[in-house]
């Protein structure tokens, strides 16, 4: 074309820049992102194409050289640019930019307001399928012609909430309750009961008393009080909390939920009948129970006026 090598290199560089600046619109549901080939990790390489073009008609005998020059003048000669992908750059773009429209599925939540249970509306989620979207973008760029812009439809999947308003709304009935008298160690009882109050246990889930009431330390609000240890009465931080697990245990029995783990005290306790206690100690004695119903259960706890009470609500399906 009458260019010097330097001029041809500049022309090719400009051509590559134009290829890399082509617009790509990624549609993600009702949202759109606009980017370009370069931002998605595409590269083009000359790989001595200028030298190859400059060598046309300069090798071989005179007839061969004249024929090459004539053919080039009449129909041109094509040298294909080679492309490659920066896979990491493409992946980072999709993971950072394209997932910003993801919405997590939201379960229905249960709350007790003015003595009535209210279940919130659940929310359907959506999640970008990263690997599949990357494959679709890569294919679009690889098969691109000379158009100035391209559109890619991202792959998005709907995610359903596990607990819907309809299912959560089944929790309306009092399944079981139990109360014990408490005077001493009231602070520890109130602290532990307060942490359990309002707990929602979904179908198939297991409740751990130790996990919910947290470690019995002064930092967690517990005081020193008397407790049983190896058949003796001793003082310990969090003393008296076993009355909370025991009272809850009896409410669980009345609600006929599945007891998973329960241990007796080393001595008989005074606030329930023999064999109706449930001791907790460090991390080796816990009271656990499972929601073996088809609806959530709600645990209400109160420790006021010297009385510790638990009420367990759910869906009543038992015969009277």
CSV table of C-alpha atoms in Angstrom, one decimal:
chain,number,residue,atom,x,y,z
A,1,UNK,CA,0.0,0.0,0.0
A,2,UNK,CA,3.0,2.2,-0.3
A,3,UNK,CA,3.6,2.4,3.4
A,4,UNK,CA,6.9,2.1,5.2
A,5,UNK,CA,7.2,-0.6,7.9
A,6,UNK,CA,6.7,2.0,10.6
A,7,UNK,CA,3.6,3.3,9.0
A,8,UNK,CA,2.2,-0.2,8.5
A,9,UNK,CA,2.9,-1.0,12.2
A,10,UNK,CA,0.9,2.2,13.2
A,11,UNK,CA,-1.9,1.2,10.9
A,12,UNK,CA,-2.1,-2.3,12.4
A,13,UNK,CA,-1.9,-0.9,15.9
A,14,UNK,CA,-4.8,1.4,15.1
A,15,UNK,CA,-6.8,-1.5,13.6
A,16,UNK,CA,-6.2,-3.6,16.8
A,17,UNK,CA,-7.2,-0.7,19.0
A,18,UNK,CA,-10.4,-0.5,17.0
A,19,UNK,CA,-11.1,-4.2,17.4
A,20,UNK,CA,-10.5,-4.1,21.2
A,21,UNK,CA,-12.7,-1.0,21.7
A,22,UNK,CA,-15.8,-2.7,20.2
A,23,UNK,CA,-18.7,-2.4,22.5
A,24,UNK,CA,-20.1,-5.4,24.4
A,25,UNK,CA,-23.4,-5.1,26.2
A,26,UNK,CA,-24.0,-7.8,28.8
A,27,UNK,CA,-27.7,-8.2,29.7
A,28,UNK,CA,-28.3,-9.5,33.2
A,29,UNK,CA,-32.0,-9.8,33.7
A,30,UNK,CA,-33.4,-6.3,33.4
A,31,UNK,CA,-30.0,-4.8,33.9
A,32,UNK,CA,-27.2,-4.1,31.4
A,33,UNK,CA,-23.5,-3.6,31.6
A,34,UNK,CA,-21.5,-1.9,28.8
A,35,UNK,CA,-17.9,-2.8,28.3
A,36,UNK,CA,-15.5,-3.7,25.5
A,37,UNK,CA,-13.4,-6.5,24.1
A,38,UNK,CA,-10.2,-5.3,25.9
A,39,UNK,CA,-11.9,-5.1,29.3
A,40,UNK,CA,-13.0,-8.7,28.9
A,41,UNK,CA,-9.5,-9.9,28.4
A,42,UNK,CA,-9.1,-10.2,24.7
A,43,UNK,CA,-5.7,-9.7,23.0
A,44,UNK,CA,-4.5,-9.6,19.4
A,45,UNK,CA,-1.0,-10.3,18.3
A,46,UNK,CA,0.8,-9.1,15.1
A,47,UNK,CA,3.5,-11.8,15.3
A,48,UNK,CA,5.7,-10.4,12.5
A,49,UNK,CA,2.8,-9.9,10.1
A,50,UNK,CA,4.3,-6.6,9.0
A,51,UNK,CA,7.5,-8.5,8.0
A,52,UNK,CA,5.4,-11.1,6.1
A,53,UNK,CA,3.5,-8.4,4.2
A,54,UNK,CA,6.7,-6.5,3.4
A,55,UNK,CA,8.2,-9.7,2.0
A,56,UNK,CA,5.5,-10.1,-0.6
A,57,UNK,CA,7.1,-9.9,-4.1
A,58,UNK,CA,10.7,-9.8,-2.7
A,59,UNK,CA,11.6,-13.5,-2.8
A,60,UNK,CA,12.1,-15.9,-5.6
A,61,UNK,CA,12.8,-15.4,-9.3
A,62,UNK,CA,11.5,-12.3,-11.1
A,63,UNK,CA,8.4,-14.0,-12.5
A,64,UNK,CA,7.4,-15.3,-9.1
A,65,UNK,CA,7.9,-11.9,-7.5
A,66,UNK,CA,5.9,-10.1,-10.3
A,67,UNK,CA,3.1,-12.6,-9.9
A,68,UNK,CA,2.9,-12.1,-6.1
A,69,UNK,CA,2.9,-8.3,-6.6
A,70,UNK,CA,0.2,-8.4,-9.3
A,71,UNK,CA,-2.0,-10.8,-7.2
A,72,UNK,CA,-1.7,-8.5,-4.2
A,73,UNK,CA,-2.7,-5.5,-6.3
A,74,UNK,CA,-5.7,-7.2,-7.7
A,75,UNK,CA,-7.2,-9.1,-4.7
A,76,UNK,CA,-5.1,-8.2,-1.8
A,77,UNK,CA,-3.4,-10.6,0.6
A,78,UNK,CA,-4.8,-11.4,4.1
A,79,UNK,CA,-2.7,-12.0,7.2
A,80,UNK,CA,-4.9,-13.1,10.1
A,81,UNK,CA,-4.3,-11.6,13.5
A,82,UNK,CA,-4.1,-14.2,16.2
A,83,UNK,CA,-6.1,-13.6,19.4
A,84,UNK,CA,-5.9,-14.9,22.9
A,85,UNK,CA,-7.8,-14.5,26.2
A,86,UNK,CA,-6.6,-13.3,29.6
A,87,UNK,CA,-8.9,-15.8,31.3
A,88,UNK,CA,-8.2,-14.4,34.8
A,89,UNK,CA,-9.1,-10.9,33.6
A,90,UNK,CA,-12.4,-12.2,32.1
A,91,UNK,CA,-13.2,-14.1,35.2
A,92,UNK,CA,-12.5,-11.2,37.5
A,93,UNK,CA,-14.7,-8.9,35.4
A,94,UNK,CA,-17.7,-11.3,35.5
A,95,UNK,CA,-17.3,-12.1,39.2
A,96,UNK,CA,-16.9,-8.5,40.2
A,97,UNK,CA,-19.2,-6.6,37.8
A,98,UNK,CA,-21.8,-9.1,36.7
A,99,UNK,CA,-22.7,-10.5,40.1
A,100,UNK,CA,-23.6,-7.1,41.5
A,101,UNK,CA,-27.2,-7.7,40.5
A,102,UNK,CA,-27.4,-11.0,42.4
A,103,UNK,CA,-30.2,-11.1,45.0
A,104,UNK,CA,-30.2,-13.6,47.8
A,105,UNK,CA,-33.3,-15.6,48.5
A,106,UNK,CA,-34.9,-14.4,51.7
A,107,UNK,CA,-36.8,-16.7,54.0
A,108,UNK,CA,-40.0,-15.7,55.7
A,109,UNK,CA,-39.3,-14.5,59.3
A,110,UNK,CA,-41.6,-15.1,62.2
A,111,UNK,CA,-42.1,-12.5,64.9
A,112,UNK,CA,-44.4,-12.2,67.9
A,113,UNK,CA,-46.2,-8.9,68.0
A,114,UNK,CA,-48.9,-7.9,70.5
A,115,UNK,CA,-49.5,-11.6,71.3
A,116,UNK,CA,-49.9,-12.6,67.6
A,117,UNK,CA,-47.5,-14.3,65.3
A,118,UNK,CA,-46.7,-12.5,62.1
A,119,UNK,CA,-44.8,-14.1,59.2
A,120,UNK,CA,-43.0,-11.8,56.7
A,121,UNK,CA,-43.1,-12.3,53.0
A,122,UNK,CA,-40.4,-14.4,51.5
A,123,UNK,CA,-38.3,-13.2,48.6
A,124,UNK,CA,-37.1,-15.1,45.5
A,125,UNK,CA,-33.5,-14.7,44.7
A,126,UNK,CA,-31.4,-14.7,41.5
A,127,UNK,CA,-27.8,-15.8,41.0
A,128,UNK,CA,-25.5,-15.3,38.1
A,129,UNK,CA,-24.0,-18.5,36.8
A,130,UNK,CA,-20.4,-17.3,36.5
A,131,UNK,CA,-18.8,-20.2,34.6
A,132,UNK,CA,-21.6,-20.5,32.1
A,133,UNK,CA,-21.7,-16.7,31.5
A,134,UNK,CA,-17.9,-16.7,30.9
A,135,UNK,CA,-18.3,-19.4,28.3
A,136,UNK,CA,-21.0,-17.4,26.6
A,137,UNK,CA,-19.0,-14.2,26.5
A,138,UNK,CA,-15.9,-16.0,25.3
A,139,UNK,CA,-17.8,-17.6,22.4
A,140,UNK,CA,-19.4,-14.3,21.4
A,141,UNK,CA,-16.0,-12.6,21.2
A,142,UNK,CA,-14.4,-15.5,19.4
A,143,UNK,CA,-17.1,-15.6,16.7
A,144,UNK,CA,-17.2,-11.8,16.3
A,145,UNK,CA,-17.2,-10.4,12.8
A,146,UNK,CA,-16.6,-6.7,12.0
A,147,UNK,CA,-19.6,-5.3,13.8
A,148,UNK,CA,-19.1,-2.4,16.2
A,149,UNK,CA,-21.2,-3.8,19.1
A,150,UNK,CA,-22.4,-7.2,20.5
A,151,UNK,CA,-24.9,-8.3,23.0
A,152,UNK,CA,-24.4,-11.2,25.4
A,153,UNK,CA,-27.3,-12.6,27.6
A,154,UNK,CA,-25.9,-13.6,30.9
A,155,UNK,CA,-27.2,-16.8,32.5
A,156,UNK,CA,-29.1,-16.2,35.7
A,157,UNK,CA,-30.9,-18.8,37.8
A,158,UNK,CA,-33.7,-18.2,40.2
A,159,UNK,CA,-33.2,-19.3,43.8
A,160,UNK,CA,-36.2,-20.2,45.9
A,161,UNK,CA,-36.3,-19.4,49.7
A,162,UNK,CA,-36.4,-22.5,51.9
A,163,UNK,CA,-39.0,-21.2,54.2
A,164,UNK,CA,-42.1,-19.5,52.7
A,165,UNK,CA,-44.7,-17.3,54.4
A,166,UNK,CA,-47.2,-20.0,54.0
A,167,UNK,CA,-45.1,-22.6,55.8
A,168,UNK,CA,-43.9,-20.2,58.5
A,169,UNK,CA,-47.5,-19.0,59.2
A,170,UNK,CA,-48.3,-22.5,60.4
A,171,UNK,CA,-46.7,-21.6,63.7
A,172,UNK,CA,-49.7,-20.4,65.7
A,173,UNK,CA,-50.4,-23.0,68.4
A,174,UNK,CA,-49.1,-23.5,71.9
A,175,UNK,CA,-47.6,-27.0,71.9
A,176,UNK,CA,-46.1,-27.1,75.4
A,177,UNK,CA,-45.2,-25.0,78.3
A,178,UNK,CA,-43.5,-25.3,81.7
A,179,UNK,CA,-42.6,-23.0,84.6
A,180,UNK,CA,-40.4,-23.3,87.7
A,181,UNK,CA,-39.8,-21.0,90.7
A,182,UNK,CA,-36.6,-19.1,90.8
A,183,UNK,CA,-35.4,-16.7,93.5
A,184,UNK,CA,-31.6,-17.0,93.9
A,185,UNK,CA,-29.3,-16.8,90.9
A,186,UNK,CA,-32.0,-14.8,89.1
A,187,UNK,CA,-29.4,-12.8,87.1
A,188,UNK,CA,-28.0,-15.9,85.5
A,189,UNK,CA,-31.4,-17.3,84.8
A,190,UNK,CA,-32.6,-14.1,83.2
A,191,UNK,CA,-29.5,-13.8,81.1
A,192,UNK,CA,-29.8,-17.3,79.7
A,193,UNK,CA,-33.6,-17.2,79.3
A,194,UNK,CA,-33.3,-13.9,77.5
A,195,UNK,CA,-30.9,-15.4,74.9
A,196,UNK,CA,-33.3,-18.2,74.2
A,197,UNK,CA,-36.4,-16.0,74.0
A,198,UNK,CA,-37.6,-15.5,70.5
A,199,UNK,CA,-35.6,-18.5,69.0
A,200,UNK,CA,-37.2,-19.9,65.8
A,201,UNK,CA,-36.3,-23.5,65.1
A,202,UNK,CA,-37.2,-24.6,61.6
A,203,UNK,CA,-38.2,-28.2,60.7
A,204,UNK,CA,-35.4,-30.7,61.0
A,205,UNK,CA,-33.1,-28.3,62.8
A,206,UNK,CA,-31.6,-29.0,66.2
A,207,UNK,CA,-31.4,-26.6,69.2
A,208,UNK,CA,-28.3,-26.6,71.4
A,209,UNK,CA,-28.7,-24.9,74.7
A,210,UNK,CA,-25.0,-24.3,75.2
A,211,UNK,CA,-24.7,-22.7,71.8
A,212,UNK,CA,-27.6,-20.4,72.2
A,213,UNK,CA,-27.0,-19.1,75.8
A,214,UNK,CA,-23.3,-18.6,74.9
A,215,UNK,CA,-20.3,-19.3,77.1
A,216,UNK,CA,-21.0,-18.7,80.7
A,217,UNK,CA,-18.5,-15.9,81.5
A,218,UNK,CA,-18.7,-12.5,83.2
A,219,UNK,CA,-18.1,-10.9,79.8
A,220,UNK,CA,-21.3,-12.5,78.6
A,221,UNK,CA,-23.2,-11.2,81.6
A,222,UNK,CA,-23.1,-14.2,84.0
A,223,UNK,CA,-22.4,-13.9,87.7
A,224,UNK,CA,-21.0,-16.3,90.2
A,225,UNK,CA,-23.6,-18.5,91.9
A,226,UNK,CA,-23.9,-21.9,93.4
A,227,UNK,CA,-24.0,-25.0,91.2
A,228,UNK,CA,-23.6,-28.7,91.3
A,229,UNK,CA,-20.2,-30.2,90.4
A,230,UNK,CA,-19.2,-33.9,91.0
A,231,UNK,CA,-21.8,-34.3,93.7
A,232,UNK,CA,-21.0,-31.1,95.5
A,233,UNK,CA,-22.4,-27.6,95.7
A,234,UNK,CA,-19.8,-25.1,94.6
A,235,UNK,CA,-19.7,-21.5,93.3
A,236,UNK,CA,-19.2,-20.9,89.6
A,237,UNK,CA,-19.8,-18.2,87.1
A,238,UNK,CA,-23.1,-19.0,85.5
A,239,UNK,CA,-24.4,-21.1,88.3
A,240,UNK,CA,-28.1,-21.8,88.2
A,241,UNK,CA,-28.3,-21.9,84.4
A,242,UNK,CA,-29.2,-25.6,84.6
A,243,UNK,CA,-32.6,-24.5,85.8
A,244,UNK,CA,-33.1,-22.8,82.4
A,245,UNK,CA,-32.1,-26.0,80.5
A,246,UNK,CA,-34.3,-28.1,82.8
A,247,UNK,CA,-37.3,-25.9,82.5
A,248,UNK,CA,-36.9,-25.8,78.8
A,249,UNK,CA,-36.5,-29.6,78.8
A,250,UNK,CA,-39.9,-30.0,80.5
A,251,UNK,CA,-41.6,-27.7,78.0
A,252,UNK,CA,-40.1,-29.7,75.2
A,253,UNK,CA,-41.4,-32.9,76.7
A,254,UNK,CA,-44.9,-31.4,76.8
A,255,UNK,CA,-44.5,-30.2,73.2
A,256,UNK,CA,-43.4,-33.7,72.3
A,257,UNK,CA,-40.5,-32.6,70.3
A,258,UNK,CA,-37.6,-35.0,69.8
A,259,UNK,CA,-34.9,-34.9,72.6
A,260,UNK,CA,-31.5,-35.4,71.0
A,261,UNK,CA,-29.3,-35.1,74.1
A,262,UNK,CA,-30.0,-34.8,77.8
A,263,UNK,CA,-28.0,-35.5,80.9
A,264,UNK,CA,-29.0,-35.7,84.6
A,265,UNK,CA,-27.4,-33.7,87.4
A,266,UNK,CA,-25.0,-35.4,89.8
A,267,UNK,CA,-27.5,-34.7,92.6
A,268,UNK,CA,-31.3,-34.4,92.8
A,269,UNK,CA,-32.5,-30.8,92.0
A,270,UNK,CA,-35.3,-29.3,94.0
A,271,UNK,CA,-37.3,-27.5,91.3
A,272,UNK,CA,-38.5,-30.5,89.3
A,273,UNK,CA,-39.4,-34.1,89.9
A,274,UNK,CA,-36.7,-36.8,89.8
A,275,UNK,CA,-35.5,-37.6,86.3
A,276,UNK,CA,-37.1,-34.4,84.9
A,277,UNK,CA,-33.9,-32.4,85.0
A,278,UNK,CA,-31.4,-31.6,82.2
A,279,UNK,CA,-27.9,-30.6,83.2
A,280,UNK,CA,-25.5,-28.6,81.1
A,281,UNK,CA,-21.8,-28.3,81.7
A,282,UNK,CA,-19.0,-26.7,79.7
A,283,UNK,CA,-19.0,-28.4,76.3
A,284,UNK,CA,-19.5,-32.0,77.4
A,285,UNK,CA,-23.1,-31.8,78.7
A,286,UNK,CA,-25.7,-30.1,76.6
A,287,UNK,CA,-29.4,-30.2,76.2
A,288,UNK,CA,-30.4,-30.5,72.6
A,289,UNK,CA,-33.7,-31.2,70.9
A,290,UNK,CA,-34.9,-31.3,67.3
A,291,UNK,CA,-37.9,-29.8,65.6
A,292,UNK,CA,-39.4,-33.0,64.3
A,293,UNK,CA,-42.6,-31.3,63.0
A,294,UNK,CA,-43.4,-29.9,59.6
A,295,UNK,CA,-43.6,-26.3,60.8
A,296,UNK,CA,-41.3,-23.8,62.6
A,297,UNK,CA,-41.4,-23.7,66.4
A,298,UNK,CA,-41.1,-20.5,68.3
A,299,UNK,CA,-39.6,-20.5,71.8
A,300,UNK,CA,-40.8,-17.8,74.2
A,301,UNK,CA,-39.1,-17.4,77.5
A,302,UNK,CA,-39.6,-15.1,80.5
A,303,UNK,CA,-38.0,-14.9,84.0
A,304,UNK,CA,-39.9,-12.4,86.0
A,305,UNK,CA,-41.4,-12.2,89.5
A,306,UNK,CA,-39.5,-15.3,90.7
A,307,UNK,CA,-41.0,-17.5,87.9
A,308,UNK,CA,-39.1,-18.9,84.9
A,309,UNK,CA,-41.4,-19.9,82.1
A,310,UNK,CA,-41.0,-21.4,78.6
A,311,UNK,CA,-43.7,-21.6,76.0
A,312,UNK,CA,-43.2,-23.5,72.7
A,313,UNK,CA,-45.4,-22.6,69.8
A,314,UNK,CA,-45.8,-24.5,66.5
A,315,UNK,CA,-48.5,-26.2,64.4
A,316,UNK,CA,-50.8,-28.5,66.5
A,317,UNK,CA,-51.3,-31.8,64.7
A,318,UNK,CA,-51.7,-34.1,67.7
A,319,UNK,CA,-55.0,-35.7,68.6
A,320,UNK,CA,-56.5,-34.2,71.8
